[in-house]
Coordinates of C-alpha atoms and ligand atoms in Angstrom, one line a residue:
X1281 CA 13.8 221.5 41.6
X1282 CA 15.3 224.6 42.4
X1283 CA 17.7 226.3 44.5
X1284 CA 17.4 229.9 46.0
X1285 CA 20.6 232.3 46.2
X1286 CA 22.2 232.0 49.9
X1287 CA 19.7 233.6 52.7
X1288 CA 21.7 235.9 54.5
X1289 CA 25.1 236.5 53.4
X1290 CA 26.4 235.3 57.1
X1291 CA 25.9 231.9 57.2
X1292 CA 29.4 230.6 58.2
X1293 CA 28.7 233.1 61.5
X1294 CA 26.9 230.4 63.3
X1295 CA 27.5 227.7 65.1
X1296 CA 26.0 224.9 63.0
X1297 CA 27.5 221.3 61.9
X1298 CA 26.1 222.2 58.2
X1299 CA 26.4 225.1 56.5
X1300 CA 24.8 224.9 52.6
X1301 CA 25.7 228.0 50.8
X1302 CA 22.2 227.7 49.0
X1303 CA 19.0 226.2 50.5
X1304 CA 15.5 227.0 50.6
X1305 CA 16.0 227.2 54.6
X1306 CA 18.7 228.8 56.5
X1307 CA 19.9 226.2 59.1
X1308 CA 20.0 228.0 63.6
X1309 CA 23.0 226.7 65.0
X1310 CA 24.1 226.8 69.1
X1311 CA 24.4 230.6 69.2
X1312 CA 21.1 231.2 68.4
X1313 CA 18.8 228.1 69.4
X1314 CA 19.1 227.0 73.0
X1315 CA 17.4 224.2 74.2
X1316 CA 16.7 224.5 78.5
X1317 CA 14.8 221.9 79.4
X1318 CA 12.4 219.1 79.4
X1319 CA 13.8 215.7 77.7
X1320 CA 16.1 216.5 75.3
X1321 CA 17.8 218.5 78.0
X1322 CA 18.0 216.2 80.9
X1323 CA 19.7 213.4 78.3
X1324 CA 22.2 217.2 77.0
X1325 CA 23.1 217.4 81.2
X1326 CA 23.9 213.4 81.0
X1327 CA 25.6 213.8 77.8
X1328 CA 27.4 216.7 78.9
X1329 CA 28.7 214.9 81.8
X1330 CA 28.4 211.2 82.6
X1331 CA 28.6 210.3 79.0
X1332 CA 31.8 212.6 78.0
X1333 CA 33.5 211.8 80.9
X1334 CA 33.1 207.8 80.2
X1335 CA 34.0 208.0 76.8
X1336 CA 37.4 209.6 77.6
X1337 CA 38.1 207.2 80.2
X1338 CA 37.4 204.0 77.3
X1339 CA 39.8 205.9 75.2
X1340 CA 42.2 206.5 77.4
X1341 CA 42.1 202.8 78.9
X1342 CA 42.0 201.1 75.8
X1343 CA 45.1 203.2 74.3
X1344 CA 43.6 204.8 71.3
X1345 CA 44.3 207.8 72.6
X1346 CA 47.8 206.5 73.5
X1347 CA 48.7 205.9 69.6
X1348 CA 48.8 209.3 69.4
X1349 CA 51.6 210.0 71.8
X1350 CA 53.5 207.1 70.3
X1351 CA 53.6 207.9 67.0
X1352 CA 54.1 211.3 68.4
X1353 CA 57.7 210.3 70.0
X1354 CA 58.3 208.0 67.0
X1355 CA 57.9 205.2 69.0
X1356 CA 54.3 203.3 67.1
X1357 CA 54.5 200.7 64.8
X1358 CA 52.4 197.1 64.6
X1359 CA 52.7 195.3 67.4
X1360 CA 52.0 198.3 69.9
X1361 CA 49.0 199.8 68.2
X1362 CA 46.3 199.0 69.9
X1363 CA 42.4 199.5 68.4
X1364 CA 40.7 199.2 64.8
X1365 CA 41.5 200.5 62.2
X1366 CA 39.1 203.2 62.6
X1367 CA 39.8 204.0 66.0
X1368 CA 41.4 207.4 65.5
X1369 CA 38.1 208.6 64.2
X1370 CA 36.0 208.1 66.9
X1371 CA 38.9 210.5 69.5
X1372 CA 37.6 212.0 66.1
X1373 CA 34.3 212.2 67.2
X1374 CA 34.8 212.8 70.6
X1375 CA 36.5 215.8 70.5
X1376 CA 33.7 217.1 67.7
X1377 CA 31.2 216.7 70.9
X1378 CA 33.3 218.5 73.3
X1379 CA 33.5 221.6 71.1
X1380 CA 29.9 221.6 70.7
X1381 CA 29.3 221.5 74.5
X1382 CA 31.7 223.6 75.3
X1383 CA 29.2 226.3 72.7
X1384 CA 26.4 224.3 74.1
X1385 CA 27.4 225.4 78.3
X1386 CA 28.2 229.0 77.2
X1387 CA 32.2 228.3 78.1
X1388 CA 33.9 226.0 80.3
X1389 CA 36.9 225.9 81.6
X1390 CA 37.4 222.8 82.9
X1391 CA 36.5 220.5 79.9
X1392 CA 38.2 223.8 77.9
X1393 CA 41.7 222.9 79.0
X1394 CA 41.1 219.0 78.9
X1395 CA 40.2 219.8 75.5
X1396 CA 42.9 222.1 74.7
X1397 CA 45.1 218.9 76.3
X1398 CA 44.0 216.4 73.7
X1399 CA 43.7 218.2 70.3
X1400 CA 47.8 219.0 71.2
X1401 CA 48.4 215.2 71.4
X1402 CA 46.4 214.3 68.4
X1403 CA 48.7 217.3 66.3
X1404 CA 51.5 216.0 67.6
X1405 CA 51.6 212.6 65.7
X1406 CA 50.4 214.5 62.1
X1407 CA 53.4 214.1 59.6
X1408 CA 55.7 217.1 58.3
X1409 CA 53.6 216.5 54.8
X1410 CA 49.6 216.8 56.6
X1411 CA 49.1 213.0 56.9
X1412 CA 47.9 212.1 60.2
X1413 CA 47.1 208.0 60.5
X1414 CA 48.4 205.9 63.7
X1415 CA 47.9 203.1 62.0
X1416 CA 49.5 202.8 58.7
X1417 CA 52.5 204.2 56.7
X1418 CA 55.4 203.6 59.6
X1419 CA 58.7 201.1 58.8
X1420 CA 56.3 197.6 60.2
X1421 CA 53.2 199.5 59.2
X1422 CA 51.5 198.9 56.1
X1423 CA 52.0 201.2 53.6
X1424 CA 49.6 204.8 53.8
X1425 CA 46.4 204.2 50.9
X1426 CA 47.1 201.0 50.8
X1427 CA 44.0 199.4 51.5
X1428 CA 41.3 201.7 50.7
X1429 CA 38.6 199.0 50.9
X1430 CA 39.0 198.5 54.4
X1431 CA 41.9 200.8 56.2
X1432 CA 39.7 203.5 56.8
X1433 CA 42.3 206.4 56.0
X1434 CA 40.0 209.0 54.7
X1435 CA 37.1 207.7 57.0
X1436 CA 39.3 208.9 60.1
X1437 CA 40.2 212.3 58.0
X1438 CA 36.8 213.0 57.5
X1439 CA 36.1 212.8 61.7
X1440 CA 38.7 214.9 61.8
X1441 CA 37.3 217.6 59.4
X1442 CA 34.0 217.8 61.4
X1443 CA 35.7 217.6 64.8
X1444 CA 37.9 221.0 63.1
X1445 CA 34.3 222.3 61.7
X1446 CA 32.5 222.3 65.2
X1447 CA 35.7 224.0 66.9
X1448 CA 36.2 226.8 63.5
X1449 CA 32.5 228.0 64.2
X1450 CA 32.1 227.8 67.9
X1451 CA 35.7 229.4 69.1
X1452 CA 36.7 230.6 65.9
X1453 CA 39.1 229.5 62.9
X1454 CA 42.1 232.2 63.7
X1455 CA 45.4 230.3 65.5
X1456 CA 42.7 227.5 66.2
X1457 CA 44.9 224.3 66.0
X1458 CA 42.9 221.4 65.2
X1459 CA 41.7 223.7 62.5
X1460 CA 45.0 223.4 61.3
X1461 CA 45.4 220.0 61.4
X1462 CA 43.1 219.7 59.8
X1463 CA 43.7 222.4 56.9
X1464 CA 47.0 220.4 56.1
X1465 CA 45.3 216.9 56.2
X1466 CA 42.6 217.9 53.7
X1467 CA 45.5 219.9 51.3
X1468 CA 47.0 216.7 51.6
X1469 CA 44.3 214.5 50.1
X1470 CA 43.7 216.9 47.7
X1471 CA 47.1 216.7 46.1
X1472 CA 46.8 213.1 46.5
X1473 CA 43.3 212.2 45.4
X1474 CA 42.7 215.3 43.2
X1475 CA 41.7 214.8 39.1
X1476 CA 45.3 213.8 38.3
X1477 CA 46.0 211.2 41.1
X1478 CA 44.6 208.4 43.1
X1479 CA 41.8 208.0 41.6
X1480 CA 40.0 205.8 44.4
X1481 CA 37.9 206.5 46.9
X1482 CA 37.7 205.2 51.4
X1483 CA 35.8 201.9 51.3
X1484 CA 33.6 203.8 53.5
X1485 CA 32.9 207.4 53.3
X1486 CA 32.3 210.0 55.3
X1487 CA 35.5 212.6 53.8
X1488 CA 32.7 213.9 51.6
X1489 CA 30.7 215.8 54.4
X1490 CA 33.4 217.0 55.9
X1491 CA 35.5 218.0 53.0
X1492 CA 32.5 219.9 52.3
X1493 CA 31.9 221.5 55.9
X1494 CA 35.4 222.1 56.1
X1495 CA 35.7 223.7 53.1
X1496 CA 32.8 225.7 52.7
X1497 CA 33.9 226.1 57.1
X1498 CA 37.6 228.1 55.5
X1499 CA 36.4 229.0 52.4
X1500 CA 38.4 226.7 50.5
X1501 CA 36.6 225.9 47.4
X1502 CA 39.3 222.9 46.1
X1503 CA 37.9 220.9 49.3
X1504 CA 34.6 221.3 48.0
X1505 CA 36.0 219.9 44.9
X1506 CA 37.3 216.9 46.0
X1507 CA 33.8 215.7 48.3
X1508 CA 32.7 216.6 44.5
X1509 CA 34.7 214.2 42.7
X1510 CA 34.6 211.9 46.1
X1511 CA 31.2 211.1 45.3
X1512 CA 30.9 210.8 41.5
X1513 CA 34.0 208.7 40.9
X1514 CA 32.5 206.5 43.7
X1515 CA 30.5 203.7 42.0
X1516 CA 31.9 202.9 38.7
X1517 CA 33.8 199.8 40.6
X1518 CA 37.3 201.6 41.4
X1519 CA 37.5 199.4 44.5
X1520 CA 37.7 196.5 44.7
X1521 CA 35.5 193.7 45.2
X1522 CA 34.4 192.0 48.4
X1523 CA 33.0 188.6 49.5
X1524 CA 29.7 190.7 50.3
X1525 CA 29.7 192.9 45.9
X1526 CA 30.9 196.3 46.0
X1527 CA 27.7 197.5 46.7
X1528 CA 28.3 197.5 50.1
X1529 CA 30.6 200.1 49.8
X1530 CA 28.5 202.2 47.5
X1531 CA 30.3 201.5 44.6
X1532 CA 28.9 198.7 42.6
X1533 CA 26.0 201.4 41.4
X1534 CA 27.0 205.7 40.9
X1535 CA 25.2 207.4 43.0
X1536 CA 22.9 209.1 40.8
X1537 CA 21.6 205.3 39.6
X1538 CA 20.7 204.1 42.8
X1539 CA 17.3 203.7 43.5
X1540 CA 17.6 203.6 47.3
X1541 CA 20.0 203.1 50.2
X1542 CA 21.9 200.2 49.2
X1543 CA 24.2 198.2 51.5
X1544 CA 26.5 199.0 54.9
X1545 CA 23.7 201.6 56.5
X1546 CA 25.8 204.2 58.2
X1547 CA 28.6 203.7 54.8
X1548 CA 25.3 204.4 52.6
X1549 CA 24.1 207.4 54.2
X1550 CA 26.8 209.5 55.0
X1551 CA 27.6 208.7 51.5
X1552 CA 24.5 210.8 50.5
X1553 CA 24.8 213.4 53.3
X1554 CA 28.1 214.1 51.7
X1555 CA 26.1 213.9 48.7
X1556 CA 23.6 216.5 48.9
X1557 CA 26.4 218.6 50.5
X1558 CA 28.5 218.0 46.8
X1559 CA 24.4 218.7 44.8
X1560 CA 23.6 222.2 46.7
X1561 CA 26.8 223.7 47.0
X1562 CA 26.7 222.8 42.9
X1563 CA 23.5 223.9 42.0
X1564 CA 23.5 220.1 41.3
X1565 CA 19.5 219.9 40.4
X1566 CA 19.4 216.4 39.0
X1567 CA 22.1 215.0 41.8
X1568 CA 19.2 216.5 44.1
X1569 CA 16.7 214.5 43.0
X1570 CA 18.2 211.3 42.7
X1571 CA 18.8 211.6 46.4
X1572 CA 15.1 213.1 47.1
X1573 CA 13.6 209.5 45.4
X1574 CA 16.0 207.7 47.4
X1575 CA 14.8 208.9 50.5
X1576 CA 11.6 208.2 50.1
X1577 CA 11.8 204.7 48.8
X1578 CA 14.8 204.0 51.2
X1579 CA 12.1 205.7 54.8
X1580 CA 8.8 203.8 52.3
X1581 CA 10.9 200.8 52.4
X1582 CA 14.3 200.2 54.4
X1583 CA 13.5 201.2 57.3
X1584 CA 11.7 199.9 60.0
X1585 CA 9.1 201.6 62.5
X1586 CA 11.5 203.1 64.9
X1587 CA 13.2 205.0 62.6
X1588 CA 16.5 202.2 62.5
X1589 CA 17.7 201.1 59.3
X1590 CA 20.0 198.0 58.0
X1591 CA 18.9 194.7 58.9
X1592 CA 21.7 192.7 57.8
X1593 CA 24.0 190.9 60.6
X1594 CA 26.6 189.7 58.7
X1595 CA 27.4 193.0 56.6
X1596 CA 25.3 195.6 58.8
X1597 CA 23.7 196.2 55.2
X1598 CA 20.3 197.4 54.1
X1599 CA 17.8 194.9 53.2
X1600 CA 15.8 194.4 50.1
X1601 CA 12.1 196.3 50.2
X1602 CA 10.1 195.2 52.8
X1603 CA 12.7 192.9 54.3
X1604 CA 12.6 194.1 58.0
X1605 CA 12.5 191.6 60.2
X1606 CA 12.5 192.6 63.7
X1607 CA 14.4 189.6 66.0
X1608 CA 17.4 190.3 63.1
X1609 CA 17.0 194.1 63.1
X1610 CA 20.5 195.2 63.4
X1611 CA 20.0 198.9 63.2
X1612 CA 22.4 200.2 63.9
X1613 CA 22.4 203.5 66.1
X1614 CA 25.2 205.1 64.1
X1615 CA 22.7 204.7 61.0
X1616 CA 20.2 206.4 62.7
X1617 CA 22.7 209.2 62.9
X1618 CA 23.7 209.0 60.3
X1619 CA 20.2 208.8 58.1
X1620 CA 19.4 212.2 60.5
X1621 CA 22.2 214.2 59.2
X1622 CA 20.9 213.3 55.5
X1623 CA 17.3 213.9 57.0
X1624 CA 18.2 217.6 57.3
X1625 CA 20.4 217.9 54.7
X1626 CA 17.6 217.8 52.2
X1627 CA 15.2 219.7 54.8
X1628 CA 18.1 222.7 54.7
X1629 CA 17.9 222.3 50.9
X1630 CA 13.8 221.7 49.9
X1631 CA 11.7 222.1 53.5
X1632 CA 9.6 219.5 54.4
X1633 CA 7.9 218.5 57.3
X1634 CA 8.4 214.7 56.2
X1635 CA 11.8 215.3 56.9
X1636 CA 11.0 216.6 60.3
X1637 CA 9.1 213.4 61.1
X1638 CA 11.4 210.9 60.5
X1639 CA 14.6 212.8 62.3
X1640 CA 11.8 212.9 65.2
X1641 CA 11.4 209.3 64.6
X1642 CA 14.6 208.8 64.7
X1643 CA 15.9 211.0 67.5
X1644 CA 12.9 209.3 69.5
X1645 CA 13.3 205.6 69.1
X1646 CA 16.9 205.0 67.7
X1647 CA 19.6 208.1 68.8
X1648 CA 17.2 207.8 72.3
X1649 CA 17.8 203.8 72.9
X1650 CA 21.5 203.9 72.5
X1651 CA 22.7 205.3 75.9
X1652 CA 21.4 204.3 79.2
X1653 CA 19.4 206.6 81.1
X1654 CA 23.2 207.4 83.1
X1655 CA 24.6 207.9 79.4
X1656 CA 27.8 205.4 80.6
X1657 CA 26.4 202.0 78.5
X1658 CA 25.3 202.0 74.9
X1659 CA 23.6 199.6 72.0
X1660 CA 25.0 199.5 69.0
X1661 CA 22.9 197.3 67.1
X1662 CA 19.0 198.3 68.6
X1663 CA 16.8 195.1 68.0
X1664 CA 12.9 194.8 67.7
X1665 CA 13.0 192.5 69.5
X1666 CA 14.1 190.6 72.4
X1667 CA 13.4 186.3 72.3
X1668 CA 15.7 185.6 75.1
X1669 CA 16.6 187.3 78.4
X1670 CA 20.3 189.5 77.4
X1671 CA 22.9 189.1 79.1
X1672 CA 24.0 191.9 82.0
X1673 CA 27.5 193.1 79.8
X1674 CA 30.1 194.1 83.0
X1675 CA 31.2 197.2 83.1
X1676 CA 35.0 197.0 83.3
X1677 CA 34.4 194.2 79.9
X1678 CA 35.3 195.9 76.7
X1679 CA 32.3 193.9 74.1
X1680 CA 31.9 192.7 70.5
X1681 CA 30.0 194.8 69.0
X1682 CA 26.9 193.5 68.4
X1683 CA 26.6 190.5 70.8
X1684 CA 25.3 192.5 73.8
X1685 CA 22.2 192.1 74.4
X1686 CA 21.6 194.9 77.0
X1687 CA 23.5 197.7 77.0
X1688 CA 27.2 197.2 77.1
X1689 CA 30.0 200.0 78.4
X1690 CA 32.4 200.5 75.1
X1691 CA 33.4 198.1 72.8
X1692 CA 35.5 196.7 70.0
X1693 CA 34.5 198.7 67.7
X1694 CA 32.4 201.0 69.6
X1695 CA 31.5 204.4 66.2
X1696 CA 28.5 204.6 68.3
X1697 CA 29.0 206.2 72.2
X1698 CA 30.8 208.8 70.7
X1699 CA 28.3 209.4 67.4
X1700 CA 25.2 209.8 70.3
X1701 CA 27.7 212.2 71.9
X1702 CA 28.8 214.5 68.7
X1703 CA 24.5 214.5 68.5
X1704 CA 23.3 215.2 71.9
X1705 CA 25.3 219.0 72.4
X1706 CA 24.5 219.4 69.0
X1707 CA 20.4 219.1 69.1
X1708 CA 20.2 222.4 69.0
X1709 CA 20.9 222.5 65.5
X1710 CA 18.3 220.7 64.5
X1711 CA 15.5 222.4 66.3
X1712 CA 14.3 225.3 64.0
X1713 CA 15.5 227.2 60.9
X1714 CA 14.7 230.9 59.0
X1715 CA 14.2 232.4 55.9
X1716 CA 14.0 235.9 55.1
X1717 CA 10.6 235.9 56.5
X1718 CA 10.1 233.6 59.3
X1719 CA 11.0 230.7 61.9
X1720 CA 10.4 226.7 61.3
X1721 CA 10.3 225.0 64.8
X1722 CA 11.0 221.3 63.5
X1723 CA 11.4 220.0 67.1
X1724 CA 9.4 220.5 69.6
X1725 CA 11.2 220.8 72.7
X1726 CA 11.7 223.9 76.0
X1727 CA 13.9 226.5 74.1
X1728 CA 15.0 230.5 73.1
X1729 CA 15.2 230.8 69.4
X1730 CA 16.9 234.1 69.2
X1731 CA 17.6 234.9 65.8
X1732 CA 17.4 238.1 62.7
X1733 CA 14.8 238.5 59.9
X1734 CA 15.6 240.2 56.2
X1735 CA 16.8 243.4 57.0
X1736 CA 18.3 242.3 60.2
X1737 CA 15.1 242.2 62.5
X1738 CA 15.8 240.1 65.8
X1739 CA 12.9 237.8 66.7
X1740 CA 13.2 236.3 69.9
X1741 CA 10.8 233.0 70.6
X1742 CA 10.2 230.8 74.3
X1743 CA 9.4 227.5 73.0
X1744 CA 7.8 226.0 76.4
X1745 CA 6.3 221.8 76.3
X1746 CA 7.0 218.8 78.5
X1747 CA 7.0 217.1 75.2
X1748 CA 6.4 214.1 74.2
X1749 CA 4.8 213.0 77.4
X1750 CA 2.5 215.9 76.2
X1751 CA 1.3 217.2 73.7
X1752 CA 1.0 221.2 74.2
X1753 CA 3.9 223.1 73.0
X1754 CA 3.8 227.1 74.3
X1755 CA 5.8 229.7 72.2
X1756 CA 5.8 233.0 73.9
X1757 CA 7.4 235.5 71.0
X1758 CA 9.6 237.4 73.1
X1759 CA 10.8 240.1 70.4
X1760 CA 9.2 240.8 66.8
X1761 CA 10.0 243.0 63.6
X1762 CA 7.0 245.7 63.4
X1763 CA 6.9 244.0 59.9
X1764 CA 4.6 240.9 59.7
X1765 CA 6.0 237.3 59.5
X1766 CA 5.2 233.5 59.5
X1767 CA 6.2 231.8 62.0
X1768 CA 5.5 227.6 61.0
X1769 CA 4.8 224.8 63.0
X1770 CA 5.9 220.5 62.0
X1771 CA 2.3 218.5 62.8
X1772 CA 3.7 215.2 62.1
X1773 CA 1.9 213.1 60.6
X1774 CA 0.9 211.3 63.2
X1775 CA -0.8 214.1 64.2
X1776 CA -4.6 213.8 63.5
X1777 CA -6.3 216.7 65.3
X1778 CA -3.9 218.9 66.1
X1779 CA -4.8 222.3 67.1
X1780 CA -3.2 226.0 66.8
X1781 CA -4.3 228.8 69.2
X1782 CA -3.2 231.8 69.0
X1783 CA -3.3 234.3 71.1
X1784 CA -1.9 238.1 70.6
X1785 CA -1.7 240.1 73.6
X1786 CA -4.3 242.4 72.3
X1787 CA -7.0 241.6 70.0
X1788 CA -9.0 237.9 70.0
X1789 CA -8.1 234.6 70.5
X1790 CA -8.6 232.5 67.4
X1791 CA -8.1 228.7 67.3
X1792 CA -7.4 226.7 63.8
X1793 CA -7.0 222.9 62.7
X1794 CA -3.6 221.7 62.2
X1795 CA -3.6 219.2 59.3
X1796 CA -0.3 217.1 59.5
X1797 CA 2.7 219.1 57.1
X1798 CA 2.8 222.5 57.9
X1799 CA 1.0 225.1 59.9
X1800 CA 2.1 228.5 59.4
X1801 CA 0.8 231.9 60.9
X1802 CA 1.6 234.9 59.2
X1803 CA 0.1 238.1 61.1
X1804 CA 2.4 241.0 63.2
X1805 CA 3.4 239.5 65.9
X1806 CA 3.7 241.4 68.9
X1807 CA 5.9 240.8 71.8
X1808 CA 4.2 238.6 74.5
X1809 CA 2.0 237.0 71.4
X1810 CA 1.2 233.0 72.5
X1811 CA 1.0 230.5 69.5
X1812 CA -0.7 227.4 71.5
X1813 CA 0.2 223.6 69.5
X1814 CA -2.1 220.7 71.0
X1815 CA -0.6 217.9 69.2
X1816 CA -2.8 214.5 70.3
X1817 CA 0.1 212.8 72.1
X1818 CA -1.9 209.7 73.4
X1819 CA -1.6 206.2 72.5
X1820 CA -2.5 204.5 69.3
X1821 CA -2.3 201.1 67.3
X1822 CA -0.3 201.6 64.2
X1823 CA -0.7 198.1 61.2
X1824 CA 2.4 197.8 59.5
X1825 CA 2.7 197.4 55.7
X1826 CA 1.3 194.1 54.3
X1827 CA 4.4 194.0 52.0
X1828 CA 6.5 193.6 55.7
X1829 CA 6.2 189.6 56.0
X1830 CA 7.7 189.7 58.8
X1831 CA 5.0 191.7 60.7
X1832 CA 2.4 190.7 59.7
X1833 CA -0.6 190.1 61.5
X1834 CA 1.1 192.4 64.0
X1835 CA 0.4 196.5 65.4
X1836 CA 2.5 198.1 67.5
X1837 CA 1.7 201.1 69.9
X1838 CA 2.8 203.8 69.5
X1839 CA 2.2 207.3 71.2
X1840 CA 3.1 210.8 70.1
X1841 CA 6.1 210.9 68.4
X1842 CA 8.0 207.4 71.4
X1843 CA 7.4 203.8 69.9
X1844 CA 6.6 201.3 72.8
X1845 CA 7.2 198.2 74.1
X1846 CA 5.9 195.0 75.4
X1847 CA 8.9 193.4 78.3
X1848 CA 8.3 190.0 79.6
X1849 CA 9.4 191.8 83.2
X1850 CA 6.3 193.4 83.6
X1851 CA 3.9 190.1 83.2
X1852 CA 5.6 189.6 86.3
X1853 CA 2.5 190.8 88.7
X1854 CA 0.2 189.4 86.2
X1855 CA -2.6 186.7 85.2
X1856 CA 0.5 186.1 82.1
X1857 CA 3.7 185.5 85.0
X1858 CA 3.4 181.7 83.6
X1859 CA 2.9 182.3 79.6
X1860 CA 4.8 181.7 77.1
X1861 CA 5.8 185.7 75.4
X1862 CA 5.8 184.2 72.2
X1863 CA 2.0 182.8 72.9
X1864 CA 1.2 186.6 73.5
X1865 CA -1.5 188.4 71.5
X1866 CA -2.2 191.5 71.9
X1867 CA -6.7 192.5 72.2
X1868 CA -6.7 195.7 70.4
X1869 CA -10.5 196.0 70.5
X1870 CA -10.3 196.4 74.2
X1871 CA -8.4 199.7 73.6
X1872 CA -5.6 200.9 76.3
X1873 CA -5.4 201.5 80.0
X1874 CA -3.6 204.6 81.3
X1875 CA -1.6 203.8 85.0
X1876 CA 0.7 207.3 86.0
X1877 CA 2.1 208.2 82.6
X1878 CA 1.6 204.5 81.5
X1879 CA -0.2 202.7 78.3
X1880 CA -1.5 199.4 79.4
X1881 CA -3.0 196.9 76.3
X1882 CA -4.9 194.2 77.0
X1883 CA -2.4 191.1 76.7
X1884 CA -4.4 186.9 75.9
X1885 CA -2.3 183.8 75.9
X1886 CA -5.4 181.5 74.2
X1887 CA -3.4 178.7 74.5
X1888 CA -3.6 178.4 78.9
X1889 CA -7.4 180.6 78.6
X1890 CA -5.9 184.0 80.2
X1891 CA -5.5 187.2 79.7
X1892 CA -4.2 191.1 81.5
X1893 CA -3.5 194.4 81.4
X1894 CA -0.1 195.1 80.5
X1895 CA 2.1 197.9 80.5
X1896 CA 4.3 198.2 78.2
X1897 CA 7.9 200.9 78.1
X1898 CA 8.8 203.4 75.3
X1899 CA 11.0 201.8 73.4
X1900 CA 13.9 203.6 74.0
X1901 CA 13.7 203.1 78.0
X1902 CA 13.3 199.4 77.6
X1903 CA 16.0 197.0 78.9
X1904 CA 16.6 199.2 82.1
X1905 CA 15.1 197.4 84.3
X1906 CA 17.6 194.3 84.0
X1907 CA 17.6 191.1 81.4
X1908 CA 13.8 190.8 79.8
X1909 CA 12.1 189.9 76.5
X1910 CA 10.8 193.0 74.5
X1911 CA 9.0 193.0 71.0
X1912 CA 7.6 196.0 69.3
X1913 CA 6.0 194.8 66.9
X1914 CA 2.8 192.5 68.9
X1915 CA 0.8 189.2 67.3
X1916 CA -3.3 190.2 66.9
X1917 CA -5.1 187.8 67.9
X1918 CA -6.8 186.8 64.8
X1919 CA -3.7 185.7 63.0
X1920 CA -5.2 182.3 61.4
Ligands
ZN3339 ZN1 28.2 202.3 65.3

């Protein structure tokens, strides 16, 4: 595996969450890609208004922001501090989301004022030597760094660094308060955990990627070296053993030697993302190869149809290979997000349609599933099978994290809501990339792309689509150099029979079949040329890998990139209304019916001798109509 040299010298100038110095593809930032309409634009609008307001209200209401005020006033102690040991990180993820959102809107004076006010409160709590944490180090609290297994001090700082990176890349580093706060904290981390310092790591990986990006932003190699130290140290039993074993925090085996992602699913993915950062920066091809293999293993054997990861509730961890029970799917929203961050870094390093495929699957079926349509309640865990109708969550009450069977407004452990917020606000950065000789579209959204190829040649594209409802994606060239260049389109793995039609403003129309993978149109484009991708967005039955015992004898229904699900509320108007949900089987031979954008399947109740056509819902929209039973995998009638 070769790592190519930097593609352009101006990487850091762009508004991207990850800016590797080496790689195959150059990420395009929020200054280069804007999502202007369609599915993801709607979500971004809700996120930028309702969700951000909602999160800030809960951060205030639960006293997690007030912890910083008390710390600044010198009155914070173990008795009056609110929230869990990682509550500081929710403020940082929120600040990151707001920084991206301000950039996405091209500036917003009101949001900017709110943002600065919050940053001031955070900065006031920082100690003289750069230490920043509301849970440790005061007279009545436990000492600093005294509980790396569970304390999350470095984890919290990792999110602080990423928040500062979002701000630095969107509004500049000079004189920025949050960037300065992050710099001082990072210097302290390097000091305390450097070559001659504390040789342990944080129980929850995250600081690795944060340090790597902050190092890239500030051109500070020491931060990248420290990130590398943390990655290399882990796996050598540097943390205390715990009841679930050191595998829980990936300290059982060095990451180079792991077979697949294991242990706590969020930790494993954040660590893997940081390890790609380190591998790429150090041009460590063997580490990158190991991560490539682990990704492949994990996606093949330890990932749900939705892209969700983690089948153990007890320790929020990956199960063994093929251990993917639907009704016990933990599939934490954050694990999906962390998996996207890991996958995106591999995509930039190596390119490959499989990475864009997984990101798409996870965005539509995990990340989008978490927030309600109105953006004010969330799933923490994302089950694939709800056996009993869930309970409505009280909109004014904090929920125990995974216990809510319907979306809840806020959680005691509320990592997921602000994590979705920062991901949606920065989503444009995951749509397209560039090389010296072309543009690659990885996700399909109505959007504009404006960037430069080698030699500064300007390229601009307008993308229009109703995806994922419809499969047509129209790419119109708005600006093009006079030399030939390449437009690459990801053809999803499920897309059999996709076509690409090239309609030059002058000249003949060309039509091509496009196989799953990547379709590249290499030619001299002119302003006004159109490239039309048609993906077969239609319902299909998906069979599980036969080695996944829990869903053997079942099929799922997918439509384009979306997983569909059966909800019991949809049985009410059918002859199956009095059937047991568990008795229903699907008749695949009957195929599908479609009605007003809804997909219907033929279900049977063999015990009662009844059958009916029943509409399915998009999995990400399930439970929007109140309590319901739900299942993604539908049993086949032929199961003996
Ligand atoms: Zn979470």
